[in-house]
Amino acid sequence: MSEPAASPDGVAGRVFRGPSSGEVARALLVGTVGVAASFAYAGPTTDFVAVPIHGWVVDLTPGVVIAVAIQLLGRGSEALAFGVALVLALGLFGLVGGLAPAIGSRFGDGAASVLVTYFLAWAVAALVIRAPFPAVPPAVAMAATVGAMRRYGRAGGVADAGTPRRSVLLGAGAAIGATALGTAIGLQRTSVEASPLTAMPQSERRAAERRIEAARSTALGVAGLEEPVTEVGDFYEVDVNAIDPHVNSADWSLRVTGAVERELDLAYGDLTEMSPDHRFNTLRCVGEPLNGRLMDNALWTGVPASSILSAAGPTGDCECVMLRAADGYYGEFPLAALERGLLAYGMNGRLLPRAHGYPLRALVPGHWGEVNVKWLTEVELLEGEAAGYWEVRGWHGTGPVATVAKLHAQNRLDDGRMQVAGHAYAGLRGIERVEVSVDGGATWAEARLSEALPDPDTWRQWAFEWEPTAAAHEVVVRAVDGEGTRQPREERGPFPAGPTGWVSTVVRP
Ligand SMILES: Nc1nc2c(c(=O)[nH]1)N[C@H]1C(S)=C(S)[C@@H](COP(=O)(O)O)O[C@H]1N2
Ligand SMILES: [Mo]
């Protein structure tokens, strides 16, 4: 027998046996060290072994399950998917940590176990990450752990019948230590790469700030109501990633391909050199609940998509376009909508933050959030219709947004009146008025509206005050868009085409 420490469970030598608890614990320790080392090396990037696994988890999960998870858990559904990916990564490396020493021991001494661990771990990691080099750190760390355990085991430590508690404590301590160290180093690595610099040419920044200030002054001054311009840190975030892509603008370019007279390949500098446009644009996610929080407004800086499209010269018949992104996401919609759009590299007077699509995203006025592709890499002019990422999964979110009036603030005023308020949004149709009922829909009155922002695809604040006459008022609110069409009353959930109905709430004075 080449096993140095006699098997404590005394079953060695039988033909079939499952792993002992000690072997499972050792395998898990090796796996933990591997995952931690991968994160220490890669940080939250696609070179971290759990990230591609997360992509598989998302791809293999049926669209309906994802839709339900998003509705039930919101962003928690991403954390859940990433948690599953981490467990799978740990299981995969743990399997290597369990199998490799067993295979190695057939070849004799401890050195063989270390080598087999290294090569097996490297091969598995390289296959998952699809790159040879980022697979080296976890493989080295796992091989070293196997080596250390054999050495320590021979010296009478790990899994020796004499001191099981001590070895368990040591192993658990090693796993916790490796995780803490790997996490600390990995997080350090992102801050080196740094969030996109806050730099934006001074003159542009000032121009943006003047507009934002003017827009802020349109607020109705309601306590507890979101501002007309959302702060970058408060702006909702929806995407398919557990870890957003890290795009370096120096190696990035925007390609314009497909049915065009001339294909283009534009560097970051080519875009920022063009004369910029600043536009307010409200975004709303098709997957949000009726009175949800996935609707926000910002000032975006960039170049009109029309100038880039006309330089390429579209020739296709379908009048449709596919936008593709660095995270593998893609969205298809009518070319005419993109022609009104902005290719933005700035948000509220700063460079676009990574979470919102650095270095470049599309803003498609009047359309649901999902076609406002972040981390944009390619604009493909199509010859025929195609389905985007969410359409493949059953959603219908590439068209114009639905009209909505939300109710997000409720106040008792000093003079005894009650106040309700929110934002109303109808995409490019604009908001003509907001109607409020305080008797469950029997009678209606018109709410106050904030002055419209200078750009068309924007929300407006509304507020309504009244003297309470009952112990409870059922308040209902509905918007009328700029074409005179009232928000439909029929109640439907977000899947597949966005929520409909009138927001209502009971106010007790
Ligand atoms: N590349 C990429 N772009 C994307 C997405 C994505 O997952 N990947 N999600 C879309 C969806 S569903 C919405 S609602 C908006 C949200 O933009 P925000 O995160 O800046 O608010 O981005 C869209 N653009
Ligand atoms: Mo969305």
mmCIF file of N, CA and C in Angstrom, residues 215-222 224-231 234 296-297 423 459 461:
data_model
loop_
_atom_site.group_PDB
_atom_site.id
_atom_site.type_symbol
_atom_site.label_atom_id
_atom_site.label_comp_id
_atom_site.label_asym_id
_atom_site.label_seq_id
_atom_site.Cartn_x
_atom_site.Cartn_y
_atom_site.Cartn_z
ATOM 1 N N ALA A 215 -32.665 70.999 -14.627
ATOM 2 C CA ALA A 215 -33.664 69.930 -14.530
ATOM 3 C C ALA A 215 -34.064 69.696 -13.074
ATOM 4 N N ARG A 216 -33.090 69.768 -12.171
ATOM 5 C CA ARG A 216 -33.400 69.542 -10.746
ATOM 6 C C ARG A 216 -34.377 70.593 -10.239
ATOM 7 N N SER A 217 -34.294 71.808 -10.817
ATOM 8 C CA SER A 217 -35.151 72.885 -10.321
ATOM 9 C C SER A 217 -36.610 72.700 -10.755
ATOM 10 N N THR A 218 -36.883 71.716 -11.607
ATOM 11 C CA THR A 218 -38.278 71.483 -11.981
ATOM 12 C C THR A 218 -39.005 70.633 -10.937
ATOM 13 N N ALA A 219 -38.271 70.126 -9.930
ATOM 14 C CA ALA A 219 -38.877 69.220 -8.941
ATOM 15 C C ALA A 219 -40.036 69.899 -8.237
ATOM 16 N N LEU A 220 -41.084 69.133 -7.922
ATOM 17 C CA LEU A 220 -42.255 69.673 -7.236
ATOM 18 C C LEU A 220 -42.016 69.851 -5.741
ATOM 19 N N GLY A 221 -40.880 69.383 -5.262
ATOM 20 C CA GLY A 221 -40.551 69.573 -3.848
ATOM 21 C C GLY A 221 -41.351 68.690 -2.913
ATOM 22 N N VAL A 222 -41.635 67.484 -3.339
ATOM 23 C CA VAL A 222 -42.390 66.550 -2.502
ATOM 24 C C VAL A 222 -41.419 65.713 -1.674
ATOM 25 N N GLY A 224 -39.740 62.745 0.039
ATOM 26 C CA GLY A 224 -39.727 61.301 -0.216
ATOM 27 C C GLY A 224 -39.891 60.906 -1.667
ATOM 28 N N LEU A 225 -39.940 61.869 -2.570
ATOM 29 C CA LEU A 225 -40.089 61.532 -3.999
ATOM 30 C C LEU A 225 -38.736 61.617 -4.701
ATOM 31 N N GLU A 226 -38.447 60.651 -5.598
ATOM 32 C CA GLU A 226 -37.175 60.663 -6.324
ATOM 33 C C GLU A 226 -37.036 61.959 -7.119
ATOM 34 N N GLU A 227 -35.804 62.436 -7.195
ATOM 35 C CA GLU A 227 -35.480 63.665 -7.926
ATOM 36 C C GLU A 227 -35.733 63.485 -9.423
ATOM 37 N N PRO A 228 -35.892 64.595 -10.171
ATOM 38 C CA PRO A 228 -36.087 64.481 -11.627
ATOM 39 C C PRO A 228 -34.870 63.873 -12.341
ATOM 40 N N VAL A 229 -33.659 64.069 -11.783
ATOM 41 C CA VAL A 229 -32.463 63.451 -12.367
ATOM 42 C C VAL A 229 -31.911 62.485 -11.322
ATOM 43 N N THR A 230 -31.812 61.216 -11.678
ATOM 44 C CA THR A 230 -31.372 60.199 -10.723
ATOM 45 C C THR A 230 -29.858 60.271 -10.555
ATOM 46 N N GLU A 231 -29.392 60.215 -9.316
ATOM 47 C CA GLU A 231 -27.948 60.152 -9.073
ATOM 48 C C GLU A 231 -27.409 58.841 -9.662
ATOM 49 N N ASP A 234 -27.788 55.817 -7.566
ATOM 50 C CA ASP A 234 -29.159 55.361 -7.282
ATOM 51 C C ASP A 234 -29.833 54.797 -8.523
ATOM 52 N N ASP A 296 -35.698 55.142 -14.120
ATOM 53 C CA ASP A 296 -34.880 56.264 -13.663
ATOM 54 C C ASP A 296 -34.546 57.161 -14.835
ATOM 55 N N ASN A 297 -34.011 58.323 -14.523
ATOM 56 C CA ASN A 297 -33.731 59.322 -15.552
ATOM 57 C C ASN A 297 -32.343 59.909 -15.344
ATOM 58 N N HIS A 423 -43.851 59.571 -10.266
ATOM 59 C CA HIS A 423 -43.401 59.932 -11.598
ATOM 60 C C HIS A 423 -44.322 59.298 -12.631
ATOM 61 N N TRP A 459 -39.495 61.332 -18.044
ATOM 62 C CA TRP A 459 -40.606 61.258 -17.099
ATOM 63 C C TRP A 459 -40.949 62.637 -16.568
ATOM 64 N N GLN A 461 -42.660 64.501 -12.819
ATOM 65 C CA GLN A 461 -43.219 64.305 -11.489
ATOM 66 C C GLN A 461 -44.676 64.748 -11.482
#
